[in-house]
């Protein structure tokens, strides 16, 4: 009878094993794991190949002791939690940021901070630097979250241009004003004369800029501005429907409407249908975002495409640069007109 010798569990590979496999120093491996600064392309490729071959997994607890970093980033939603499930843009941005951070082996922590109680609860968490930075998404550009993050001394990047804030703040935004101008030119060039708008909140992302673009094209084309043709929503579907009903009551002769978000445009389409008017024959409708909503409306929505994937990538890039010691920067990205059946 042959004795069976129990097989020893194979130990997990270490950073020393990776260095030996790649033919580089342990310090080079460490620099690659921390972002690849001051590492030649050849050494970088060799380390990555060794990591894949050996199946090396970073020990985050050990790394955090050395770098004094948490190794994670927060996705701060300064909205009610219900908005995350209603607004397709937020889901798209969350997915894009998660993917962009995954390329750097950094997990994303979702934190809801839409109420005063929620902000009070997360303040100690942020002040203790349980995350290395934050990606901030909110509908109110004067959000108290900015003050909270500044007090905590955490790097952060806003989605949208902050309003009435002191000091330099990093943000990434689509060119809202020029996007609105492009949509308005399209509506005017298609022969529309009485163009209304459902604007976003003036203190929200894109609200003031998109309204400004609307007014600029009216002035450029010598069309008189009529305040009866302006209603203000809050980017929700319900507000778009309510605003459209209001506009149809005040200005029943309107023949087009530029809506500052696809979600509000969906509500506007519903109100137009219920009023017995047709789109685009009676009223042309243009939206803004090119979210998933735009292709499911009846008729499909002509809209301005925001580069959501690019916005996510640039927000992550700007945040990681700040974490490494760079100052805050701003990025403005172009939009694109997408013509469908509504206008």
Coordinates of C-alpha atoms in Angstrom, one line a residue:
X1 CA 0.0 0.0 0.0
X2 CA 1.4 3.3 -1.0
X3 CA 1.3 6.2 1.4
X4 CA -0.5 9.3 0.1
X5 CA 1.4 12.5 0.8
X6 CA -1.0 15.4 1.2
X7 CA -0.4 18.1 -1.5
X8 CA 0.7 21.4 -0.1
X9 CA -1.5 24.3 -1.1
X10 CA 0.3 26.5 -3.6
X11 CA 1.0 29.9 -2.2
X12 CA -0.3 32.9 -4.1
X13 CA 2.2 34.8 -6.2
X14 CA 3.9 37.8 -4.6
X15 CA 5.2 41.0 -6.0
X16 CA 8.7 39.4 -5.8
X17 CA 7.5 36.6 -8.0
X18 CA 6.2 39.1 -10.5
X19 CA 9.5 41.0 -10.5
X20 CA 11.5 37.8 -11.1
X21 CA 9.2 36.7 -13.9
X22 CA 9.3 40.1 -15.6
X23 CA 13.1 40.5 -15.1
X24 CA 12.7 43.9 -13.4
X25 CA 13.1 45.2 -9.8
X26 CA 10.4 45.0 -7.2
X27 CA 10.2 48.8 -7.3
X28 CA 9.4 48.8 -11.0
X29 CA 6.5 46.4 -10.3
X30 CA 5.3 48.6 -7.5
X31 CA 5.4 51.7 -9.8
X32 CA 3.4 49.8 -12.5
X33 CA 0.8 48.9 -9.9
X34 CA 0.5 52.5 -8.8
X35 CA -0.1 53.9 -12.3
X36 CA 3.1 53.2 -14.3
X37 CA 4.8 56.6 -13.7
X38 CA 8.5 56.6 -14.6
X39 CA 8.4 53.1 -16.1
X40 CA 9.5 52.4 -19.6
X41 CA 6.9 50.9 -22.0
X42 CA 8.9 47.7 -22.3
X43 CA 9.1 47.2 -18.6
X44 CA 5.4 48.0 -18.3
X45 CA 4.5 45.4 -20.8
X46 CA 6.8 42.8 -19.1
X47 CA 5.2 43.4 -15.7
X48 CA 1.7 43.2 -17.1
X49 CA 2.5 39.9 -18.9
X50 CA 4.0 38.5 -15.7
X51 CA 0.9 39.5 -13.7
X52 CA -1.3 37.7 -16.2
X53 CA 0.9 34.6 -16.3
X54 CA 1.2 34.2 -12.6
X55 CA -2.4 35.3 -11.7
X56 CA -1.1 37.9 -9.3
X57 CA -3.8 39.8 -7.4
X58 CA -3.0 43.1 -5.6
X59 CA -3.2 42.9 -1.8
X60 CA -5.2 46.1 -1.3
X61 CA -4.8 46.2 2.4
X62 CA -1.1 46.0 2.1
X63 CA -1.0 48.6 -0.6
X64 CA -3.2 51.0 1.5
X65 CA -0.7 50.8 4.4
X66 CA 2.0 52.0 2.0
X67 CA 0.2 54.5 -0.1
X68 CA -2.2 55.7 2.7
X69 CA -5.0 55.5 0.1
X70 CA -8.4 53.7 0.4
X71 CA -8.1 52.3 -3.1
X72 CA -11.7 53.2 -4.0
X73 CA -13.7 56.1 -5.5
X74 CA -17.2 57.4 -4.6
X75 CA -20.0 58.0 -7.1
X76 CA -21.9 60.7 -5.2
X77 CA -25.5 61.1 -6.2
X78 CA -26.9 64.3 -4.8
X79 CA -30.4 63.3 -5.9
X80 CA -33.2 61.2 -4.4
X81 CA -32.5 57.5 -4.9
X82 CA -35.7 57.2 -7.1
X83 CA -34.0 59.5 -9.6
X84 CA -31.3 57.0 -10.3
X85 CA -33.9 54.5 -11.5
X86 CA -35.9 57.1 -13.5
X87 CA -33.1 59.0 -15.2
X88 CA -31.4 56.8 -17.9
X89 CA -28.5 59.3 -18.0
X90 CA -27.4 58.5 -14.5
X91 CA -27.4 54.8 -15.1
X92 CA -25.3 55.3 -18.2
X93 CA -22.8 57.5 -16.4
X94 CA -22.6 55.0 -13.5
X95 CA -21.9 52.2 -15.9
X96 CA -19.3 54.3 -17.8
X97 CA -17.5 55.4 -14.7
X98 CA -17.4 51.9 -13.3
X99 CA -15.9 50.6 -16.6
X100 CA -13.3 53.4 -16.7
X101 CA -12.2 52.8 -13.1
X102 CA -12.1 49.0 -13.7
X103 CA -9.2 49.6 -16.2
X104 CA -7.2 50.9 -13.2
X105 CA -8.4 48.2 -10.8
X106 CA -10.3 50.7 -8.7
X107 CA -13.8 49.9 -7.3
X108 CA -16.6 52.4 -7.4
X109 CA -18.7 53.0 -4.3
X110 CA -22.3 54.4 -4.9
X111 CA -23.4 56.9 -2.2
X112 CA -26.8 58.6 -2.2
X113 CA -26.6 62.1 -0.7
X114 CA -29.9 63.6 -1.8
X115 CA -31.2 64.6 1.6
X116 CA -29.8 66.5 4.5
X117 CA -29.9 63.4 6.7
X118 CA -27.9 61.4 4.1
X119 CA -25.3 64.1 3.8
X120 CA -25.0 64.3 7.6
X121 CA -24.4 60.5 7.7
X122 CA -21.8 60.4 5.0
X123 CA -19.8 63.5 6.2
X124 CA -17.6 61.5 8.7
X125 CA -17.0 58.8 6.1
X126 CA -15.7 61.4 3.6
X127 CA -13.8 63.3 6.2
X128 CA -12.0 60.1 7.2
X129 CA -11.0 59.6 3.6
X130 CA -12.6 56.2 3.3
X131 CA -12.5 56.9 -0.4
X132 CA -9.7 58.6 -2.4
X133 CA -12.0 61.0 -4.3
X134 CA -15.5 61.5 -5.6
X135 CA -17.4 61.8 -8.9
X136 CA -20.3 64.2 -8.1
X137 CA -23.6 64.0 -9.9
X138 CA -26.4 66.4 -9.0
X139 CA -29.2 68.5 -10.5
X140 CA -28.4 71.5 -8.3
X141 CA -25.1 73.1 -9.2
X142 CA -25.0 74.9 -5.9
X143 CA -25.2 71.6 -4.0
X144 CA -23.9 71.6 -0.4
X145 CA -22.0 68.4 -1.4
X146 CA -19.4 70.6 -3.0
X147 CA -18.8 72.4 0.3
X148 CA -18.7 69.1 2.2
X149 CA -16.1 67.7 -0.2
X150 CA -14.0 70.8 0.0
X151 CA -14.1 70.7 3.8
X152 CA -13.1 67.0 3.8
X153 CA -10.2 67.8 1.5
X154 CA -11.1 65.2 -1.0
X155 CA -10.4 65.4 -4.7
X156 CA -13.6 65.5 -6.7
X157 CA -15.0 66.2 -10.2
X158 CA -18.5 67.4 -11.0
X159 CA -20.6 66.3 -13.9
X160 CA -21.8 69.7 -15.1
X161 CA -20.5 73.2 -14.5
X162 CA -20.8 74.3 -10.8
X163 CA -22.5 77.6 -10.0
X164 CA -21.6 80.3 -7.5
X165 CA -18.7 78.4 -6.0
X166 CA -15.4 79.9 -4.9
X167 CA -12.1 78.6 -6.1
X168 CA -11.2 76.3 -8.9
X169 CA -13.5 73.2 -9.3
X170 CA -13.0 70.4 -11.7
X171 CA -15.9 69.6 -14.0
X172 CA -16.7 67.8 -17.2
X173 CA -19.7 69.0 -19.3
X174 CA -21.2 68.8 -22.7
X175 CA -21.4 72.1 -24.6
X176 CA -25.0 72.9 -23.5
X177 CA -25.3 76.3 -25.1
X178 CA -24.0 75.3 -28.5
X179 CA -26.1 72.2 -28.4
X180 CA -29.2 74.3 -27.8
X181 CA -28.2 76.6 -30.6
X182 CA -27.8 73.6 -33.0
X183 CA -31.3 72.3 -32.1
X184 CA -32.9 75.7 -32.5
X185 CA -31.3 76.2 -35.9
X186 CA -32.7 72.9 -37.0
X187 CA -36.2 73.8 -35.9
X188 CA -36.1 77.2 -37.5
X189 CA -34.6 75.9 -40.7
X190 CA -37.4 73.3 -40.9
X191 CA -39.9 76.2 -41.1
X192 CA -41.1 76.5 -37.5
X193 CA -42.1 80.0 -36.5
X194 CA -43.5 79.8 -32.9
X195 CA -40.9 77.8 -31.0
X196 CA -41.5 77.2 -27.3
X197 CA -39.0 75.7 -24.9
X198 CA -39.2 73.6 -21.7
X199 CA -36.1 74.6 -19.9
X200 CA -34.3 72.8 -17.1
X201 CA -34.0 74.4 -13.6
X202 CA -31.8 77.5 -13.8
X203 CA -29.5 76.2 -11.1
X204 CA -29.3 72.7 -12.6
X205 CA -26.8 71.3 -15.1
X206 CA -27.4 72.8 -18.5
X207 CA -30.6 74.7 -17.5
X208 CA -29.4 78.2 -17.9
X209 CA -27.0 77.5 -20.8
X210 CA -29.6 75.7 -22.9
X211 CA -32.1 78.5 -22.4
X212 CA -29.4 81.0 -23.4
X213 CA -28.8 79.1 -26.6
X214 CA -32.6 79.1 -27.3
X215 CA -32.7 82.9 -26.9
X216 CA -29.6 83.5 -28.9
X217 CA -30.9 81.8 -32.0
X218 CA -34.2 83.6 -31.7
X219 CA -32.3 86.9 -31.7
X220 CA -30.0 85.7 -34.5
X221 CA -33.0 84.8 -36.8
X222 CA -34.9 88.0 -35.9
X223 CA -37.6 86.1 -34.1
X224 CA -39.2 88.0 -31.2
X225 CA -38.7 86.4 -27.8
X226 CA -42.1 85.7 -26.1
X227 CA -41.9 84.7 -22.4
X228 CA -45.3 82.9 -22.8
X229 CA -43.3 80.3 -24.8
X230 CA -41.0 79.4 -21.9
X231 CA -41.8 76.9 -19.2
X232 CA -39.4 75.5 -16.6
X233 CA -39.3 71.9 -15.5
X234 CA -37.0 69.8 -13.3
X235 CA -35.8 67.2 -15.8
X236 CA -38.5 64.7 -14.8
X237 CA -41.0 63.1 -17.2
X238 CA -43.9 64.5 -15.1
X239 CA -42.6 68.0 -15.2
X240 CA -42.3 67.8 -19.0
X241 CA -45.9 66.8 -19.4
X242 CA -47.1 69.5 -17.0
X243 CA -45.0 72.2 -18.7
X244 CA -46.3 71.2 -22.2
X245 CA -49.9 71.4 -21.0
X246 CA -49.1 74.9 -19.6
X247 CA -47.6 76.0 -22.9
X248 CA -50.5 74.7 -25.0
X249 CA -52.9 76.7 -22.8
X250 CA -50.8 79.9 -23.0
X251 CA -49.8 79.6 -26.7
X252 CA -52.0 77.2 -28.6
X253 CA -50.5 78.4 -31.9
X254 CA -47.0 77.1 -31.1
X255 CA -45.6 74.9 -33.8
X256 CA -42.4 73.5 -32.1
X257 CA -40.9 73.0 -28.7
X258 CA -37.2 72.5 -27.7
X259 CA -37.1 70.5 -24.5
X260 CA -34.0 70.5 -22.4
X261 CA -34.0 66.8 -21.7
X262 CA -35.3 63.6 -23.4
X263 CA -37.2 62.6 -20.2
X264 CA -39.1 65.9 -20.2
X265 CA -39.6 65.5 -23.9
X266 CA -41.3 62.2 -23.4
X267 CA -43.7 63.8 -21.0
X268 CA -44.3 66.7 -23.6
X269 CA -45.1 64.2 -26.3
X270 CA -47.7 62.6 -24.0
X271 CA -49.3 66.0 -23.3
X272 CA -49.4 66.9 -27.1
X273 CA -51.1 63.5 -27.9
X274 CA -53.7 64.0 -25.2
X275 CA -54.4 67.5 -26.5
X276 CA -55.3 65.9 -29.9
X277 CA -52.3 67.4 -31.7
X278 CA -49.8 65.4 -33.8
X279 CA -46.0 65.3 -33.9
X280 CA -44.3 66.5 -36.0
X281 CA -47.2 67.7 -38.3
X282 CA -48.7 70.1 -35.8
X283 CA -45.8 70.5 -33.3
X284 CA -42.2 69.5 -33.8
X285 CA -40.4 68.3 -30.7
X286 CA -36.6 68.4 -30.1
X287 CA -34.9 67.0 -27.0
X288 CA -31.5 66.9 -25.4
X289 CA -29.3 64.0 -24.3
X290 CA -29.9 61.1 -26.8
X291 CA -30.7 58.8 -23.9
X292 CA -32.3 55.4 -24.3
X293 CA -35.7 57.2 -24.0
X294 CA -35.1 59.0 -27.4
X295 CA -35.6 55.8 -29.4
X296 CA -38.6 54.5 -27.5
X297 CA -40.9 57.5 -27.8
X298 CA -43.7 57.7 -30.4
X299 CA -42.5 59.1 -32.7
X300 CA -38.7 58.6 -32.0
X301 CA -37.1 61.8 -30.7
X302 CA -34.9 64.2 -32.6
X303 CA -32.4 65.2 -30.0
X304 CA -28.9 66.5 -29.1
X305 CA -26.5 63.6 -28.3
X306 CA -24.3 64.1 -25.2
X307 CA -21.1 62.0 -25.4
X308 CA -21.9 60.0 -22.2
X309 CA -19.1 57.5 -22.6
X310 CA -16.5 60.3 -23.2
X311 CA -17.9 62.3 -20.2
X312 CA -17.5 59.2 -17.9
X313 CA -13.9 58.6 -19.2
X314 CA -12.9 62.2 -18.8
X315 CA -14.4 62.5 -15.3
X316 CA -12.4 59.5 -14.2
X317 CA -9.2 60.7 -15.9
X318 CA -9.5 64.1 -14.2
X319 CA -10.2 62.6 -10.8
X320 CA -7.2 60.2 -10.9
X321 CA -5.0 63.1 -12.0
X322 CA -6.1 65.0 -8.9
X323 CA -5.5 62.1 -6.7
X324 CA -1.9 62.0 -8.1
X325 CA -1.5 65.6 -7.2
X326 CA -2.6 67.6 -10.2
X327 CA -4.9 70.6 -9.9
X328 CA -8.5 70.7 -11.0
X329 CA -9.3 71.1 -14.7
X330 CA -12.4 71.6 -16.8
X331 CA -13.4 69.8 -20.0
X332 CA -16.2 70.9 -22.4
X333 CA -17.2 68.3 -25.0
X334 CA -19.2 68.8 -28.2
X335 CA -22.8 67.6 -28.8
X336 CA -24.2 66.1 -32.0
X337 CA -27.7 66.6 -33.6
X338 CA -29.5 63.3 -34.1
X339 CA -32.5 63.6 -36.4
X340 CA -35.4 61.3 -36.0
X341 CA -39.1 61.6 -36.7
X342 CA -40.3 64.1 -34.1
X343 CA -38.7 67.1 -35.8

